[in-house]
mmCIF file with all atom_site columns, C-alpha atoms in Angstrom:
data_model
loop_
_atom_site.group_PDB
_atom_site.id
_atom_site.type_symbol
_atom_site.label_atom_id
_atom_site.label_alt_id
_atom_site.label_comp_id
_atom_site.label_asym_id
_atom_site.label_entity_id
_atom_site.label_seq_id
_atom_site.pdbx_PDB_ins_code
_atom_site.Cartn_x
_atom_site.Cartn_y
_atom_site.Cartn_z
_atom_site.occupancy
_atom_site.B_iso_or_equiv
_atom_site.pdbx_formal_charge
_atom_site.auth_seq_id
_atom_site.auth_comp_id
_atom_site.auth_asym_id
_atom_site.auth_atom_id
_atom_site.pdbx_PDB_model_num
ATOM 1   C CA . MET A 1 1   ? -20.237 -16.795 -44.759 1.00 95.00 ? 1   MET A CA 1
ATOM 2   C CA . THR A 1 2   ? -22.623 -16.885 -41.810 1.00 97.00 ? 2   THR A CA 1
ATOM 3   C CA . TYR A 1 3   ? -22.092 -17.743 -38.142 1.00 96.00 ? 3   TYR A CA 1
ATOM 4   C CA . THR A 1 4   ? -25.006 -18.467 -35.817 1.00 97.00 ? 4   THR A CA 1
ATOM 5   C CA . PHE A 1 5   ? -24.680 -18.513 -32.032 1.00 97.00 ? 5   PHE A CA 1
ATOM 6   C CA . ASP A 1 6   ? -27.419 -19.420 -29.547 1.00 97.00 ? 6   ASP A CA 1
ATOM 7   C CA . SER A 1 7   ? -27.538 -18.731 -25.835 1.00 96.00 ? 7   SER A CA 1
ATOM 8   C CA . TYR A 1 8   ? -30.218 -19.528 -23.273 1.00 97.00 ? 8   TYR A CA 1
ATOM 9   C CA . ILE A 1 9   ? -30.268 -17.114 -20.355 1.00 98.00 ? 9   ILE A CA 1
ATOM 10  C CA . ARG A 1 10  ? -32.340 -17.161 -17.185 1.00 98.00 ? 10  ARG A CA 1
ATOM 11  C CA . ALA A 1 11  ? -33.864 -13.756 -17.894 1.00 97.00 ? 11  ALA A CA 1
ATOM 12  C CA . THR A 1 12  ? -36.473 -11.997 -19.961 1.00 97.00 ? 12  THR A CA 1
ATOM 13  C CA . PRO A 1 13  ? -35.798 -10.696 -23.461 1.00 97.00 ? 13  PRO A CA 1
ATOM 14  C CA . ARG A 1 14  ? -36.059 -7.167  -21.977 1.00 97.00 ? 14  ARG A CA 1
ATOM 15  C CA . GLN A 1 15  ? -33.292 -7.897  -19.433 1.00 96.00 ? 15  GLN A CA 1
ATOM 16  C CA . VAL A 1 16  ? -31.017 -9.191  -22.174 1.00 97.00 ? 16  VAL A CA 1
ATOM 17  C CA . TRP A 1 17  ? -31.834 -6.235  -24.450 1.00 96.00 ? 17  TRP A CA 1
ATOM 18  C CA . ASN A 1 18  ? -31.126 -3.801  -21.597 1.00 95.00 ? 18  ASN A CA 1
ATOM 19  C CA . THR A 1 19  ? -27.766 -5.411  -20.918 1.00 92.00 ? 19  THR A CA 1
ATOM 20  C CA . PHE A 1 20  ? -26.817 -4.992  -24.584 1.00 86.00 ? 20  PHE A CA 1
ATOM 21  C CA . THR A 1 21  ? -27.949 -1.383  -24.804 1.00 92.00 ? 21  THR A CA 1
ATOM 22  C CA . ASP A 1 22  ? -26.823 -0.013  -21.418 1.00 91.00 ? 22  ASP A CA 1
ATOM 23  C CA . SER A 1 23  ? -23.273 1.312   -21.908 1.00 84.00 ? 23  SER A CA 1
ATOM 24  C CA . GLY A 1 24  ? -22.321 0.539   -18.310 1.00 82.00 ? 24  GLY A CA 1
ATOM 25  C CA . LEU A 1 25  ? -23.420 -3.086  -18.593 1.00 86.00 ? 25  LEU A CA 1
ATOM 26  C CA . SER A 1 26  ? -22.411 -3.670  -22.195 1.00 82.00 ? 26  SER A CA 1
ATOM 27  C CA . ALA A 1 27  ? -18.774 -3.019  -21.292 1.00 86.00 ? 27  ALA A CA 1
ATOM 28  C CA . HIS A 1 28  ? -18.820 -6.302  -19.356 1.00 81.00 ? 28  HIS A CA 1
ATOM 29  C CA . VAL A 1 29  ? -20.061 -8.119  -22.454 1.00 81.00 ? 29  VAL A CA 1
ATOM 30  C CA . ASN A 1 30  ? -17.833 -6.319  -24.983 1.00 86.00 ? 30  ASN A CA 1
ATOM 31  C CA . PHE A 1 31  ? -14.471 -7.048  -23.389 1.00 85.00 ? 31  PHE A CA 1
ATOM 32  C CA . GLY A 1 32  ? -14.382 -3.668  -21.625 1.00 87.00 ? 32  GLY A CA 1
ATOM 33  C CA . ALA A 1 33  ? -15.629 -1.583  -24.550 1.00 90.00 ? 33  ALA A CA 1
ATOM 34  C CA . THR A 1 34  ? -18.707 0.604   -24.193 1.00 91.00 ? 34  THR A CA 1
ATOM 35  C CA . ILE A 1 35  ? -21.151 1.451   -26.953 1.00 92.00 ? 35  ILE A CA 1
ATOM 36  C CA . ASP A 1 36  ? -22.432 5.013   -26.881 1.00 88.00 ? 36  ASP A CA 1
ATOM 37  C CA . SER A 1 37  ? -25.646 5.135   -28.922 1.00 94.00 ? 37  SER A CA 1
ATOM 38  C CA . ASP A 1 38  ? -29.354 5.898   -28.726 1.00 95.00 ? 38  ASP A CA 1
ATOM 39  C CA . TRP A 1 39  ? -30.000 2.566   -30.552 1.00 96.00 ? 39  TRP A CA 1
ATOM 40  C CA . ARG A 1 40  ? -32.327 4.110   -33.132 1.00 97.00 ? 40  ARG A CA 1
ATOM 41  C CA . VAL A 1 41  ? -32.333 3.122   -36.801 1.00 98.00 ? 41  VAL A CA 1
ATOM 42  C CA . GLY A 1 42  ? -29.534 4.991   -38.559 1.00 98.00 ? 42  GLY A CA 1
ATOM 43  C CA . SER A 1 43  ? -27.555 5.659   -35.363 1.00 98.00 ? 43  SER A CA 1
ATOM 44  C CA . ARG A 1 44  ? -23.871 4.806   -35.112 1.00 97.00 ? 44  ARG A CA 1
ATOM 45  C CA . LEU A 1 45  ? -22.619 2.203   -32.650 1.00 96.00 ? 45  LEU A CA 1
ATOM 46  C CA . PRO A 1 46  ? -19.055 3.239   -31.807 1.00 96.00 ? 46  PRO A CA 1
ATOM 47  C CA . SER A 1 47  ? -17.457 0.806   -29.366 1.00 94.00 ? 47  SER A CA 1
ATOM 48  C CA . ARG A 1 48  ? -14.383 1.948   -27.448 1.00 92.00 ? 48  ARG A CA 1
ATOM 49  C CA . ILE A 1 49  ? -12.463 1.288   -24.273 1.00 87.00 ? 49  ILE A CA 1
ATOM 50  C CA . GLY A 1 50  ? -12.445 4.420   -22.122 1.00 87.00 ? 50  GLY A CA 1
ATOM 51  C CA . ASP A 1 51  ? -11.475 7.456   -24.165 1.00 90.00 ? 51  ASP A CA 1
ATOM 52  C CA . GLY A 1 52  ? -9.576  5.325   -26.664 1.00 92.00 ? 52  GLY A CA 1
ATOM 53  C CA . PRO A 1 53  ? -10.186 5.006   -30.376 1.00 94.00 ? 53  PRO A CA 1
ATOM 54  C CA . VAL A 1 54  ? -13.266 3.311   -31.781 1.00 95.00 ? 54  VAL A CA 1
ATOM 55  C CA . MET A 1 55  ? -12.550 -0.436  -31.886 1.00 91.00 ? 55  MET A CA 1
ATOM 56  C CA . VAL A 1 56  ? -15.734 -1.643  -33.591 1.00 94.00 ? 56  VAL A CA 1
ATOM 57  C CA . ASP A 1 57  ? -18.297 0.529   -35.329 1.00 97.00 ? 57  ASP A CA 1
ATOM 58  C CA . GLY A 1 58  ? -21.594 0.031   -37.058 1.00 97.00 ? 58  GLY A CA 1
ATOM 59  C CA . ILE A 1 59  ? -25.004 1.444   -37.825 1.00 98.00 ? 59  ILE A CA 1
ATOM 60  C CA . VAL A 1 60  ? -28.376 0.327   -36.470 1.00 98.00 ? 60  VAL A CA 1
ATOM 61  C CA . LEU A 1 61  ? -30.376 -1.088  -39.397 1.00 98.00 ? 61  LEU A CA 1
ATOM 62  C CA . GLU A 1 62  ? -33.387 -2.274  -37.386 1.00 98.00 ? 62  GLU A CA 1
ATOM 63  C CA . ALA A 1 63  ? -34.362 -1.947  -33.717 1.00 98.00 ? 63  ALA A CA 1
ATOM 64  C CA . ARG A 1 64  ? -37.502 -3.484  -32.244 1.00 97.00 ? 64  ARG A CA 1
ATOM 65  C CA . ALA A 1 65  ? -36.914 -3.522  -28.499 1.00 97.00 ? 65  ALA A CA 1
ATOM 66  C CA . PRO A 1 66  ? -36.722 -5.971  -26.853 1.00 97.00 ? 66  PRO A CA 1
ATOM 67  C CA . TYR A 1 67  ? -36.973 -8.584  -29.594 1.00 97.00 ? 67  TYR A CA 1
ATOM 68  C CA . ARG A 1 68  ? -34.758 -7.754  -32.573 1.00 98.00 ? 68  ARG A CA 1
ATOM 69  C CA . LEU A 1 69  ? -31.708 -5.681  -33.374 1.00 98.00 ? 69  LEU A CA 1
ATOM 70  C CA . VAL A 1 70  ? -29.858 -5.597  -36.691 1.00 98.00 ? 70  VAL A CA 1
ATOM 71  C CA . ARG A 1 71  ? -26.618 -3.683  -37.161 1.00 98.00 ? 71  ARG A CA 1
ATOM 72  C CA . THR A 1 72  ? -23.603 -3.411  -39.388 1.00 98.00 ? 72  THR A CA 1
ATOM 73  C CA . TRP A 1 73  ? -20.268 -4.512  -37.942 1.00 97.00 ? 73  TRP A CA 1
ATOM 74  C CA . GLN A 1 74  ? -16.866 -3.040  -38.808 1.00 96.00 ? 74  GLN A CA 1
ATOM 75  C CA . GLU A 1 75  ? -13.703 -4.081  -36.947 1.00 92.00 ? 75  GLU A CA 1
ATOM 76  C CA . LEU A 1 76  ? -11.413 -1.041  -36.682 1.00 93.00 ? 76  LEU A CA 1
ATOM 77  C CA . TRP A 1 77  ? -8.789  -2.070  -34.127 1.00 86.00 ? 77  TRP A CA 1
ATOM 78  C CA . ASP A 1 78  ? -7.012  -4.446  -36.530 1.00 87.00 ? 78  ASP A CA 1
ATOM 79  C CA . PRO A 1 79  ? -5.504  -2.791  -39.647 1.00 91.00 ? 79  PRO A CA 1
ATOM 80  C CA . ALA A 1 80  ? -6.317  -5.753  -41.930 1.00 91.00 ? 80  ALA A CA 1
ATOM 81  C CA . ALA A 1 81  ? -9.911  -5.972  -40.654 1.00 91.00 ? 81  ALA A CA 1
ATOM 82  C CA . ARG A 1 82  ? -10.337 -2.202  -41.005 1.00 93.00 ? 82  ARG A CA 1
ATOM 83  C CA . ALA A 1 83  ? -9.846  -2.569  -44.759 1.00 95.00 ? 83  ALA A CA 1
ATOM 84  C CA . GLU A 1 84  ? -12.626 -5.185  -45.037 1.00 96.00 ? 84  GLU A CA 1
ATOM 85  C CA . PRO A 1 85  ? -16.241 -4.298  -45.871 1.00 96.00 ? 85  PRO A CA 1
ATOM 86  C CA . ALA A 1 86  ? -18.731 -4.120  -43.029 1.00 97.00 ? 86  ALA A CA 1
ATOM 87  C CA . SER A 1 87  ? -20.638 -7.266  -42.121 1.00 98.00 ? 87  SER A CA 1
ATOM 88  C CA . ARG A 1 88  ? -24.046 -7.581  -40.453 1.00 98.00 ? 88  ARG A CA 1
ATOM 89  C CA . VAL A 1 89  ? -25.153 -8.867  -37.043 1.00 98.00 ? 89  VAL A CA 1
ATOM 90  C CA . THR A 1 90  ? -28.761 -9.781  -36.230 1.00 98.00 ? 90  THR A CA 1
ATOM 91  C CA . TYR A 1 91  ? -29.775 -10.361 -32.615 1.00 97.00 ? 91  TYR A CA 1
ATOM 92  C CA . THR A 1 92  ? -33.128 -11.951 -31.811 1.00 98.00 ? 92  THR A CA 1
ATOM 93  C CA . PHE A 1 93  ? -34.386 -12.151 -28.250 1.00 97.00 ? 93  PHE A CA 1
ATOM 94  C CA . THR A 1 94  ? -37.176 -14.709 -27.728 1.00 98.00 ? 94  THR A CA 1
ATOM 95  C CA . GLU A 1 95  ? -39.027 -15.656 -24.574 1.00 97.00 ? 95  GLU A CA 1
ATOM 96  C CA . LEU A 1 96  ? -38.887 -19.396 -23.964 1.00 94.00 ? 96  LEU A CA 1
ATOM 97  C CA . ALA A 1 97  ? -40.675 -20.408 -20.744 1.00 93.00 ? 97  ALA A CA 1
ATOM 98  C CA . HIS A 1 98  ? -38.534 -18.905 -17.973 1.00 94.00 ? 98  HIS A CA 1
ATOM 99  C CA . LEU A 1 99  ? -35.608 -18.208 -20.306 1.00 97.00 ? 99  LEU A CA 1
ATOM 100 C CA . ALA A 1 100 ? -34.546 -15.767 -22.951 1.00 98.00 ? 100 ALA A CA 1
ATOM 101 C CA . HIS A 1 101 ? -33.238 -17.388 -26.118 1.00 98.00 ? 101 HIS A CA 1
ATOM 102 C CA . LEU A 1 102 ? -30.672 -15.110 -27.717 1.00 97.00 ? 102 LEU A CA 1
ATOM 103 C CA . ARG A 1 103 ? -29.677 -15.899 -31.277 1.00 98.00 ? 103 ARG A CA 1
ATOM 104 C CA . VAL A 1 104 ? -26.831 -13.957 -32.861 1.00 97.00 ? 104 VAL A CA 1
ATOM 105 C CA . VAL A 1 105 ? -26.371 -14.289 -36.617 1.00 98.00 ? 105 VAL A CA 1
ATOM 106 C CA . HIS A 1 106 ? -23.216 -12.658 -37.973 1.00 97.00 ? 106 HIS A CA 1
ATOM 107 C CA . ASP A 1 107 ? -23.323 -12.749 -41.760 1.00 98.00 ? 107 ASP A CA 1
ATOM 108 C CA . GLN A 1 108 ? -22.127 -11.060 -44.929 1.00 98.00 ? 108 GLN A CA 1
ATOM 109 C CA . LEU A 1 109 ? -18.618 -12.228 -44.049 1.00 97.00 ? 109 LEU A CA 1
ATOM 110 C CA . ASP A 1 110 ? -15.879 -13.131 -46.486 1.00 95.00 ? 110 ASP A CA 1
ATOM 111 C CA . PRO A 1 111 ? -14.658 -16.582 -45.320 1.00 95.00 ? 111 PRO A CA 1
ATOM 112 C CA . ALA A 1 112 ? -11.037 -15.500 -45.791 1.00 94.00 ? 112 ALA A CA 1
ATOM 113 C CA . SER A 1 113 ? -11.446 -12.261 -43.826 1.00 94.00 ? 113 SER A CA 1
ATOM 114 C CA . VAL A 1 114 ? -9.863  -11.377 -40.504 1.00 91.00 ? 114 VAL A CA 1
ATOM 115 C CA . THR A 1 115 ? -13.329 -10.468 -39.224 1.00 92.00 ? 115 THR A CA 1
ATOM 116 C CA . ALA A 1 116 ? -14.665 -13.973 -39.993 1.00 93.00 ? 116 ALA A CA 1
ATOM 117 C CA . GLY A 1 117 ? -11.844 -15.538 -37.996 1.00 88.00 ? 117 GLY A CA 1
ATOM 118 C CA . LEU A 1 118 ? -12.378 -13.189 -35.073 1.00 85.00 ? 118 LEU A CA 1
ATOM 119 C CA . THR A 1 119 ? -16.138 -13.783 -35.179 1.00 85.00 ? 119 THR A CA 1
ATOM 120 C CA . ALA A 1 120 ? -15.801 -17.538 -34.794 1.00 85.00 ? 120 ALA A CA 1
ATOM 121 C CA . ARG A 1 121 ? -13.655 -17.193 -31.678 1.00 83.00 ? 121 ARG A CA 1
ATOM 122 C CA . ALA A 1 122 ? -14.876 -14.023 -29.944 1.00 87.00 ? 122 ALA A CA 1
ATOM 123 C CA . TRP A 1 123 ? -18.691 -14.329 -30.051 1.00 90.00 ? 123 TRP A CA 1
ATOM 124 C CA . PRO A 1 124 ? -18.837 -17.450 -27.834 1.00 91.00 ? 124 PRO A CA 1
ATOM 125 C CA . MET A 1 125 ? -16.756 -15.650 -25.201 1.00 89.00 ? 125 MET A CA 1
ATOM 126 C CA . GLY A 1 126 ? -18.890 -12.507 -25.334 1.00 90.00 ? 126 GLY A CA 1
ATOM 127 C CA . LEU A 1 127 ? -22.110 -14.502 -25.040 1.00 93.00 ? 127 LEU A CA 1
ATOM 128 C CA . ALA A 1 128 ? -20.736 -16.503 -22.099 1.00 92.00 ? 128 ALA A CA 1
ATOM 129 C CA . ASN A 1 129 ? -19.855 -13.204 -20.437 1.00 90.00 ? 129 ASN A CA 1
ATOM 130 C CA . LEU A 1 130 ? -23.387 -11.888 -21.079 1.00 93.00 ? 130 LEU A CA 1
ATOM 131 C CA . LYS A 1 131 ? -25.070 -14.999 -19.678 1.00 95.00 ? 131 LYS A CA 1
ATOM 132 C CA . THR A 1 132 ? -22.891 -15.035 -16.576 1.00 94.00 ? 132 THR A CA 1
ATOM 133 C CA . LEU A 1 133 ? -23.400 -11.320 -15.937 1.00 93.00 ? 133 LEU A CA 1
ATOM 134 C CA . ILE A 1 134 ? -27.190 -11.538 -16.200 1.00 95.00 ? 134 ILE A CA 1
ATOM 135 C CA . GLU A 1 135 ? -27.564 -14.732 -14.188 1.00 96.00 ? 135 GLU A CA 1
ATOM 136 C CA . THR A 1 136 ? -25.049 -14.026 -11.409 1.00 96.00 ? 136 THR A CA 1
ATOM 137 C CA . GLY A 1 137 ? -24.574 -10.251 -11.444 1.00 93.00 ? 137 GLY A CA 1
ATOM 138 C CA . GLN A 1 138 ? -20.846 -10.753 -12.044 1.00 91.00 ? 138 GLN A CA 1
ATOM 139 C CA . PRO A 1 139 ? -19.136 -10.853 -15.455 1.00 86.00 ? 139 PRO A CA 1
ATOM 140 C CA . LEU A 1 140 ? -16.455 -13.405 -16.294 1.00 86.00 ? 140 LEU A CA 1
ATOM 141 C CA . GLY A 1 141 ? -13.924 -10.590 -16.557 1.00 80.00 ? 141 GLY A CA 1
ATOM 142 C CA . LEU A 1 142 ? -12.948 -11.190 -20.170 1.00 79.00 ? 142 LEU A CA 1
ATOM 143 C CA . THR A 1 143 ? -10.950 -8.108  -21.127 1.00 75.00 ? 143 THR A CA 1
ATOM 144 C CA . PHE A 1 144 ? -10.012 -7.095  -24.659 1.00 72.00 ? 144 PHE A CA 1
ATOM 145 C CA . GLU A 1 145 ? -6.393  -8.104  -24.004 1.00 74.00 ? 145 GLU A CA 1
ATOM 146 C CA . LEU A 1 146 ? -7.398  -11.528 -22.717 1.00 72.00 ? 146 LEU A CA 1
ATOM 147 C CA . ALA A 1 147 ? -9.829  -12.083 -25.589 1.00 69.00 ? 147 ALA A CA 1
ATOM 148 C CA . ALA A 1 148 ? -7.141  -11.039 -28.100 1.00 68.00 ? 148 ALA A CA 1
ATOM 149 C CA . ALA A 1 149 ? -4.685  -13.487 -26.562 1.00 71.00 ? 149 ALA A CA 1
ATOM 150 C CA . ILE A 1 150 ? -7.244  -16.323 -26.619 1.00 66.00 ? 150 ILE A CA 1
ATOM 151 C CA . THR A 1 151 ? -8.416  -15.644 -30.176 1.00 59.00 ? 151 THR A CA 1
ATOM 152 C CA . SER A 1 152 ? -5.004  -15.202 -31.786 1.00 58.00 ? 152 SER A CA 1
#
């Protein structure tokens, strides 16, 4: 199963890439979770809130800043999702006039998986948070707890 999400952001591809890869900014996009990584091919992408356990993990498969990032995706915070195989997320950042077009393709998902269900509901919220943060300087304030309540 594959999900595709598009967002158009008043920014450059570099600004969007930097928001994704800066741990201080990415926390606003990832429901409070930071990603501590050097974003090089083969590097891990552990995502956690504060000093808590890793909630989502993955490995960078491809990184061509600021235009393309491919990673594996493994939900770890939910016991049922933790038992599922990793999926893949591909981000493409394209310049379109005065906008950045961000396309997120989350694939290699089992349609019956917990991760597939979470993907359909959580990505639109995360992308709305990203767009708002970049365009206004203020995130929507979607926390992990709020996102979990909305997506359940």
